[in-house]
Amino acid sequence: VVDWVKFIFEFLCGVLITSYYVVKEIIELFIRTKLKSLAGKHVLVTGAARGLGREICLRLAKEGCFITCIDVILAGAEETAKLCNEIKSQCAEAHLCDITDRKQVVELVKLVKPVDVLINNAGIVSSADIMEVSDEHIERMINVNVMAHFWTIRAFLPSMIERGGGHIVAIASAAAFTAAANIAPYTATKYAVTGMMASLREEFRWYHPEIKTTTIHPFFITPPASSVEHWEKKSRLPDVSASHVANMTVRGIKKEKITVTVPSHLYFLLL
């Protein structure tokens, strides 16, 4: 027997909560909210050698940040740091680090100055049938896309708490809200990161309100001309550029937003 009173009550609650967030987002489109300054902040970006990681670093340089560019491809990270330093002199440096290796992450903490903003951007993207993808590739994707977040957060969070403030950012994906064929491992990692960040937000809300979190959910990012296209996209929505995602990421940090979808209207489609 259906409990209609309970059903109607839960339905109305869902409508009210959804309406609140929709109205809130619409208001923020037209009313300028105060943005916190990132000038002089030390931001560490993983996966900084190319693509979105590089674009985020360049955008941060324009904000007056000091940027630490991290990647397993040192030459790429150094090139990113060089480009940042052309925007603002001596604002960036590069370090080689495999963030899936806990020991390397611990050593990295000793090499860099205290981090104000940690941006976990590094990630592996690929498309394959569940029986075609190798065991090793699944493990590597989970290690880079999920486990590395734990190692960097656990390494840099104590200093943030000790200094009374910090911001942790995760680059997730719109895949965390949807389902598509042939990207099961990738989608699983983005669901995992989204859940982890939501749990951390609640943890910090109770015990460390001075630590902020932001999760970025971009749609398909247009790959650079030099990159391999990982999958055939079949969507009516257009790709988004890495530079646009970088701009939205930095703006989200400055507004201390919990969640950022790129493009913005994707937020309403996923409610």
mmCIF file of C-alpha atoms in Angstrom:
data_model
loop_
_atom_site.group_PDB
_atom_site.id
_atom_site.type_symbol
_atom_site.label_atom_id
_atom_site.label_comp_id
_atom_site.label_asym_id
_atom_site.label_seq_id
_atom_site.Cartn_x
_atom_site.Cartn_y
_atom_site.Cartn_z
ATOM 1 C CA VAL A 1 0.000 0.000 0.000
ATOM 2 C CA VAL A 2 1.388 3.361 -1.010
ATOM 3 C CA ASP A 3 1.716 5.894 1.785
ATOM 4 C CA TRP A 4 0.491 8.854 -0.245
ATOM 5 C CA VAL A 5 1.012 11.403 2.504
ATOM 6 C CA LYS A 6 4.660 10.414 2.869
ATOM 7 C CA PHE A 7 5.121 10.293 -0.899
ATOM 8 C CA ILE A 8 3.629 13.763 -1.444
ATOM 9 C CA PHE A 9 5.642 15.201 1.449
ATOM 10 C CA GLU A 10 8.934 13.805 0.115
ATOM 11 C CA PHE A 11 8.075 14.926 -3.409
ATOM 12 C CA LEU A 12 7.331 18.478 -2.279
ATOM 13 C CA CYS A 13 10.526 18.570 -0.210
ATOM 14 C CA GLY A 14 12.484 17.531 -3.277
ATOM 15 C CA VAL A 15 10.809 20.220 -5.401
ATOM 16 C CA LEU A 16 11.481 22.909 -2.764
ATOM 17 C CA ILE A 17 15.149 21.965 -2.350
ATOM 18 C CA THR A 18 15.691 21.852 -6.117
ATOM 19 C CA SER A 19 13.865 25.174 -6.567
ATOM 20 C CA TYR A 20 16.052 26.777 -3.908
ATOM 21 C CA TYR A 21 19.264 25.830 -5.689
ATOM 22 C CA VAL A 22 17.905 26.812 -9.094
ATOM 23 C CA VAL A 23 16.853 30.248 -7.828
ATOM 24 C CA LYS A 24 20.166 30.655 -5.991
ATOM 25 C CA GLU A 25 22.144 29.941 -9.161
ATOM 26 C CA ILE A 26 19.985 32.288 -11.245
ATOM 27 C CA ILE A 27 20.408 35.114 -8.715
ATOM 28 C CA GLU A 28 24.188 34.629 -8.742
ATOM 29 C CA LEU A 29 24.178 35.038 -12.522
ATOM 30 C CA PHE A 30 22.892 38.604 -12.176
ATOM 31 C CA ILE A 31 24.152 39.746 -8.778
ATOM 32 C CA ARG A 32 27.889 40.191 -8.361
ATOM 33 C CA THR A 33 29.030 38.444 -5.210
ATOM 34 C CA LYS A 34 32.224 39.338 -3.399
ATOM 35 C CA LEU A 35 35.179 37.285 -4.596
ATOM 36 C CA LYS A 36 38.090 36.439 -2.343
ATOM 37 C CA SER A 37 41.522 37.450 -3.558
ATOM 38 C CA LEU A 38 44.059 34.815 -4.529
ATOM 39 C CA ALA A 39 46.930 37.286 -4.849
ATOM 40 C CA GLY A 40 49.998 35.989 -3.044
ATOM 41 C CA LYS A 41 48.439 32.586 -2.352
ATOM 42 C CA HIS A 42 50.484 29.453 -2.949
ATOM 43 C CA VAL A 43 48.584 27.077 -5.217
ATOM 44 C CA LEU A 44 49.781 23.563 -5.997
ATOM 45 C CA VAL A 45 48.401 22.056 -9.214
ATOM 46 C CA THR A 46 48.815 18.389 -10.133
ATOM 47 C CA GLY A 47 48.819 17.289 -13.762
ATOM 48 C CA ALA A 48 50.263 20.672 -14.699
ATOM 49 C CA ALA A 49 52.337 19.625 -17.722
ATOM 50 C CA ARG A 50 49.639 20.237 -20.317
ATOM 51 C CA GLY A 51 45.946 20.613 -21.068
ATOM 52 C CA LEU A 52 43.644 21.784 -18.306
ATOM 53 C CA GLY A 53 46.399 21.725 -15.676
ATOM 54 C CA ARG A 54 48.513 24.145 -17.695
ATOM 55 C CA GLU A 55 45.531 26.418 -18.367
ATOM 56 C CA ILE A 56 44.690 26.552 -14.657
ATOM 57 C CA CYS A 57 48.281 27.502 -13.834
ATOM 58 C CA LEU A 58 48.292 30.291 -16.434
ATOM 59 C CA ARG A 59 45.011 31.632 -15.089
ATOM 60 C CA LEU A 60 46.387 31.574 -11.532
ATOM 61 C CA ALA A 61 49.477 33.503 -12.631
ATOM 62 C CA LYS A 62 47.170 36.299 -13.794
ATOM 63 C CA GLU A 63 45.619 36.290 -10.318
ATOM 64 C CA GLY A 64 49.006 36.982 -8.746
ATOM 65 C CA CYS A 65 49.443 33.531 -7.205
ATOM 66 C CA PHE A 66 52.622 31.587 -6.594
ATOM 67 C CA ILE A 67 52.161 28.291 -8.414
ATOM 68 C CA THR A 68 53.814 24.921 -7.938
ATOM 69 C CA CYS A 69 53.420 22.850 -11.104
ATOM 70 C CA ILE A 70 53.455 19.102 -10.428
ATOM 71 C CA ASP A 71 53.580 16.312 -12.989
ATOM 72 C CA VAL A 72 55.277 13.028 -13.880
ATOM 73 C CA ILE A 73 56.383 14.775 -17.088
ATOM 74 C CA LEU A 74 58.933 17.226 -15.719
ATOM 75 C CA ALA A 75 59.685 18.899 -19.058
ATOM 76 C CA GLY A 76 56.002 19.739 -19.492
ATOM 77 C CA ALA A 77 55.678 21.057 -15.945
ATOM 78 C CA GLU A 78 58.779 23.202 -16.441
ATOM 79 C CA GLU A 79 57.329 24.599 -19.658
ATOM 80 C CA THR A 80 54.126 25.476 -17.799
ATOM 81 C CA ALA A 81 56.137 27.210 -15.068
ATOM 82 C CA LYS A 82 58.083 29.121 -17.729
ATOM 83 C CA LEU A 83 54.862 30.345 -19.354
ATOM 84 C CA CYS A 84 53.530 31.412 -15.940
ATOM 85 C CA ASN A 85 56.737 33.310 -15.197
ATOM 86 C CA GLU A 86 56.317 35.192 -18.463
ATOM 87 C CA ILE A 87 52.984 36.443 -17.128
ATOM 88 C CA LYS A 88 54.316 37.260 -13.649
ATOM 89 C CA SER A 89 58.010 37.101 -12.904
ATOM 90 C CA GLN A 90 59.175 34.321 -10.572
ATOM 91 C CA CYS A 91 55.657 33.193 -9.725
ATOM 92 C CA ALA A 92 55.985 29.497 -10.600
ATOM 93 C CA GLU A 93 58.220 26.492 -10.181
ATOM 94 C CA ALA A 94 58.002 22.880 -11.331
ATOM 95 C CA HIS A 95 58.571 19.595 -9.516
ATOM 96 C CA LEU A 96 58.631 16.006 -10.661
ATOM 97 C CA CYS A 97 56.302 13.832 -8.594
ATOM 98 C CA ASP A 98 54.289 10.676 -9.133
ATOM 99 C CA ILE A 99 51.327 11.497 -6.917
ATOM 100 C CA THR A 100 50.241 7.846 -6.838
ATOM 101 C CA ASP A 101 53.361 7.175 -4.767
ATOM 102 C CA ARG A 102 52.693 8.148 -1.139
ATOM 103 C CA LYS A 103 56.393 8.432 -0.322
ATOM 104 C CA GLN A 104 56.995 10.862 -3.183
ATOM 105 C CA VAL A 105 54.052 12.998 -2.038
ATOM 106 C CA VAL A 106 55.409 13.098 1.521
ATOM 107 C CA GLU A 107 58.799 14.200 0.172
ATOM 108 C CA LEU A 108 57.097 16.840 -1.975
ATOM 109 C CA VAL A 109 55.659 18.468 1.144
ATOM 110 C CA LYS A 110 59.226 19.012 2.364
ATOM 111 C CA LEU A 111 60.286 20.610 -0.936
ATOM 112 C CA VAL A 112 57.578 23.258 -1.271
ATOM 113 C CA LYS A 113 56.381 26.035 0.970
ATOM 114 C CA PRO A 114 53.003 25.674 2.756
ATOM 115 C CA VAL A 115 50.127 25.290 0.304
ATOM 116 C CA ASP A 116 47.068 27.539 0.497
ATOM 117 C CA VAL A 117 45.112 25.957 -2.358
ATOM 118 C CA LEU A 118 45.509 22.350 -3.508
ATOM 119 C CA ILE A 119 44.109 21.582 -6.973
ATOM 120 C CA ASN A 120 43.944 17.862 -7.704
ATOM 121 C CA ASN A 121 43.732 17.999 -11.483
ATOM 122 C CA ALA A 122 45.819 15.027 -12.648
ATOM 123 C CA GLY A 123 43.738 12.346 -14.296
ATOM 124 C CA ILE A 124 43.664 9.592 -16.897
ATOM 125 C CA VAL A 125 40.946 9.491 -19.548
ATOM 126 C CA SER A 126 40.220 6.557 -21.836
ATOM 127 C CA SER A 127 37.411 4.628 -23.455
ATOM 128 C CA ALA A 128 37.151 0.865 -23.846
ATOM 129 C CA ASP A 129 34.752 -2.007 -23.424
ATOM 130 C CA ILE A 130 34.899 -3.409 -19.883
ATOM 131 C CA MET A 131 36.436 -6.648 -21.197
ATOM 132 C CA GLU A 132 38.932 -4.868 -23.458
ATOM 133 C CA VAL A 133 40.530 -2.548 -20.923
ATOM 134 C CA SER A 134 43.505 -4.159 -19.200
ATOM 135 C CA ASP A 135 43.712 -4.879 -15.471
ATOM 136 C CA GLU A 136 46.808 -2.700 -15.272
ATOM 137 C CA HIS A 137 45.046 0.252 -16.896
ATOM 138 C CA ILE A 138 42.086 -0.001 -14.521
ATOM 139 C CA GLU A 139 44.453 -0.023 -11.539
ATOM 140 C CA ARG A 140 46.451 2.892 -12.935
ATOM 141 C CA MET A 141 43.294 4.936 -13.532
ATOM 142 C CA ILE A 142 42.044 4.321 -9.998
ATOM 143 C CA ASN A 143 45.457 5.186 -8.550
ATOM 144 C CA VAL A 144 45.753 8.469 -10.477
ATOM 145 C CA ASN A 145 42.113 9.561 -10.520
ATOM 146 C CA VAL A 146 41.193 8.567 -6.963
ATOM 147 C CA MET A 147 43.946 7.353 -4.652
ATOM 148 C CA ALA A 148 46.271 10.252 -5.462
ATOM 149 C CA HIS A 149 43.622 12.638 -4.088
ATOM 150 C CA PHE A 150 43.846 10.893 -0.732
ATOM 151 C CA TRP A 151 47.652 11.064 -0.647
ATOM 152 C CA THR A 152 47.871 14.774 -1.555
ATOM 153 C CA ILE A 153 45.026 15.825 0.748
ATOM 154 C CA ARG A 154 46.420 13.857 3.707
ATOM 155 C CA ALA A 155 49.868 15.337 3.029
ATOM 156 C CA PHE A 156 48.922 19.021 2.699
ATOM 157 C CA LEU A 157 45.842 19.292 4.937
ATOM 158 C CA PRO A 158 47.674 19.314 8.310
ATOM 159 C CA SER A 159 49.544 22.487 7.363
ATOM 160 C CA MET A 160 46.318 24.148 6.224
ATOM 161 C CA ILE A 161 44.652 23.342 9.542
ATOM 162 C CA GLU A 162 47.682 24.521 11.485
ATOM 163 C CA ARG A 163 47.724 27.855 9.618
ATOM 164 C CA GLY A 164 43.974 28.329 9.982
ATOM 165 C CA GLY A 165 42.824 28.147 6.378
ATOM 166 C CA GLY A 166 43.021 26.368 3.062
ATOM 167 C CA HIS A 167 41.110 25.301 -0.003
ATOM 168 C CA ILE A 168 40.984 21.846 -1.634
ATOM 169 C CA VAL A 169 39.819 21.567 -5.230
ATOM 170 C CA ALA A 170 39.069 18.407 -7.195
ATOM 171 C CA ILE A 171 38.652 18.230 -10.947
ATOM 172 C CA ALA A 172 35.936 15.623 -11.347
ATOM 173 C CA SER A 173 33.669 15.346 -14.401
ATOM 174 C CA ALA A 174 30.087 15.536 -15.598
ATOM 175 C CA ALA A 175 30.505 11.760 -15.872
ATOM 176 C CA ALA A 176 29.944 11.701 -12.107
ATOM 177 C CA PHE A 177 26.282 12.530 -12.736
ATOM 178 C CA THR A 178 25.626 10.470 -15.837
ATOM 179 C CA ALA A 179 26.246 7.068 -17.392
ATOM 180 C CA ALA A 180 27.703 6.215 -20.778
ATOM 181 C CA ALA A 181 28.972 3.077 -22.481
ATOM 182 C CA ASN A 182 32.664 2.166 -22.596
ATOM 183 C CA ILE A 183 33.876 4.479 -19.824
ATOM 184 C CA ALA A 184 33.039 2.376 -16.758
ATOM 185 C CA PRO A 185 36.459 2.703 -15.015
ATOM 186 C CA TYR A 186 36.684 6.444 -15.721
ATOM 187 C CA THR A 187 33.100 7.081 -14.576
ATOM 188 C CA ALA A 188 33.670 5.036 -11.425
ATOM 189 C CA THR A 189 36.674 7.185 -10.492
ATOM 190 C CA LYS A 190 34.741 10.419 -10.966
ATOM 191 C CA TYR A 191 31.834 9.137 -8.875
ATOM 192 C CA ALA A 192 34.393 8.234 -6.216
ATOM 193 C CA VAL A 193 36.047 11.659 -6.191
ATOM 194 C CA THR A 194 32.670 13.404 -6.072
ATOM 195 C CA GLY A 195 31.620 11.306 -3.081
ATOM 196 C CA MET A 196 34.931 11.826 -1.333
ATOM 197 C CA MET A 197 34.730 15.611 -1.714
ATOM 198 C CA ALA A 198 31.114 15.680 -0.472
ATOM 199 C CA SER A 199 32.126 13.711 2.614
ATOM 200 C CA LEU A 200 35.143 15.940 3.222
ATOM 201 C CA ARG A 201 32.928 19.004 2.972
ATOM 202 C CA GLU A 202 30.721 17.658 5.762
ATOM 203 C CA GLU A 203 33.756 16.661 7.819
ATOM 204 C CA PHE A 204 35.281 20.129 7.474
ATOM 205 C CA ARG A 205 31.925 21.831 8.090
ATOM 206 C CA TRP A 206 31.845 20.321 11.571
ATOM 207 C CA TYR A 207 35.510 20.186 12.542
ATOM 208 C CA HIS A 208 37.464 22.551 10.263
ATOM 209 C CA PRO A 209 35.152 25.214 8.781
ATOM 210 C CA GLU A 210 38.220 27.230 7.786
ATOM 211 C CA ILE A 211 39.004 24.622 5.104
ATOM 212 C CA LYS A 212 36.961 25.069 1.931
ATOM 213 C CA THR A 213 36.262 22.532 -0.816
ATOM 214 C CA THR A 214 35.278 22.929 -4.460
ATOM 215 C CA THR A 215 34.495 20.157 -6.939
ATOM 216 C CA ILE A 216 34.632 20.940 -10.664
ATOM 217 C CA HIS A 217 32.466 18.986 -13.110
ATOM 218 C CA PRO A 218 33.405 19.818 -16.705
ATOM 219 C CA PHE A 219 31.659 18.395 -19.737
ATOM 220 C CA PHE A 220 33.834 16.921 -22.521
ATOM 221 C CA ILE A 221 36.950 19.086 -22.836
ATOM 222 C CA THR A 222 38.159 19.687 -26.384
ATOM 223 C CA PRO A 223 41.472 17.781 -26.633
ATOM 224 C CA PRO A 224 44.560 19.633 -27.883
ATOM 225 C CA ALA A 225 45.415 19.026 -31.527
ATOM 226 C CA SER A 226 48.488 17.045 -30.429
ATOM 227 C CA SER A 227 46.472 14.679 -28.200
ATOM 228 C CA VAL A 228 44.790 11.409 -29.023
ATOM 229 C CA GLU A 229 40.983 11.608 -28.965
ATOM 230 C CA HIS A 230 39.974 9.196 -26.224
ATOM 231 C CA TRP A 231 36.447 8.503 -27.368
ATOM 232 C CA GLU A 232 33.876 9.356 -30.004
ATOM 233 C CA LYS A 233 31.549 11.865 -28.391
ATOM 234 C CA LYS A 234 27.883 11.501 -29.263
ATOM 235 C CA SER A 235 26.201 14.461 -27.613
ATOM 236 C CA ARG A 236 24.106 17.413 -28.681
ATOM 237 C CA LEU A 237 26.033 19.598 -26.253
ATOM 238 C CA PRO A 238 29.267 21.159 -27.546
ATOM 239 C CA ASP A 239 32.700 20.506 -26.056
ATOM 240 C CA VAL A 240 34.158 23.016 -23.608
ATOM 241 C CA SER A 241 37.649 24.432 -23.944
ATOM 242 C CA ALA A 242 40.350 23.874 -21.329
ATOM 243 C CA SER A 243 40.790 27.636 -20.954
ATOM 244 C CA HIS A 244 37.076 28.073 -20.203
ATOM 245 C CA VAL A 245 37.171 25.300 -17.584
ATOM 246 C CA ALA A 246 40.263 26.936 -16.056
ATOM 247 C CA ASN A 247 38.490 30.296 -15.835
ATOM 248 C CA MET A 248 35.443 28.701 -14.218
ATOM 249 C CA THR A 249 37.657 26.766 -11.809
ATOM 250 C CA VAL A 250 39.456 29.874 -10.577
ATOM 251 C CA ARG A 251 36.206 31.813 -10.342
ATOM 252 C CA GLY A 252 34.676 28.949 -8.359
ATOM 253 C CA ILE A 253 37.590 29.041 -5.925
ATOM 254 C CA LYS A 254 37.261 32.807 -5.515
ATOM 255 C CA LYS A 255 33.534 32.459 -4.838
ATOM 256 C CA GLU A 256 34.152 29.463 -2.554
ATOM 257 C CA LYS A 257 31.556 27.484 -4.483
ATOM 258 C CA ILE A 258 30.949 23.904 -3.433
ATOM 259 C CA THR A 259 30.254 22.674 -6.947
ATOM 260 C CA VAL A 260 31.053 24.123 -10.363
ATOM 261 C CA THR A 261 29.689 22.659 -13.584
ATOM 262 C CA VAL A 262 31.111 23.676 -16.953
ATOM 263 C CA PRO A 263 29.169 24.909 -18.814
ATOM 264 C CA SER A 264 27.119 26.533 -16.047
ATOM 265 C CA HIS A 265 23.724 25.485 -17.462
ATOM 266 C CA LEU A 266 24.798 21.860 -17.114
ATOM 267 C CA TYR A 267 24.037 22.286 -13.411
ATOM 268 C CA PHE A 268 20.314 22.670 -14.150
ATOM 269 C CA LEU A 269 20.245 19.745 -16.576
ATOM 270 C CA LEU A 270 21.768 17.465 -13.931
ATOM 271 C CA LEU A 271 19.471 18.419 -11.053
#
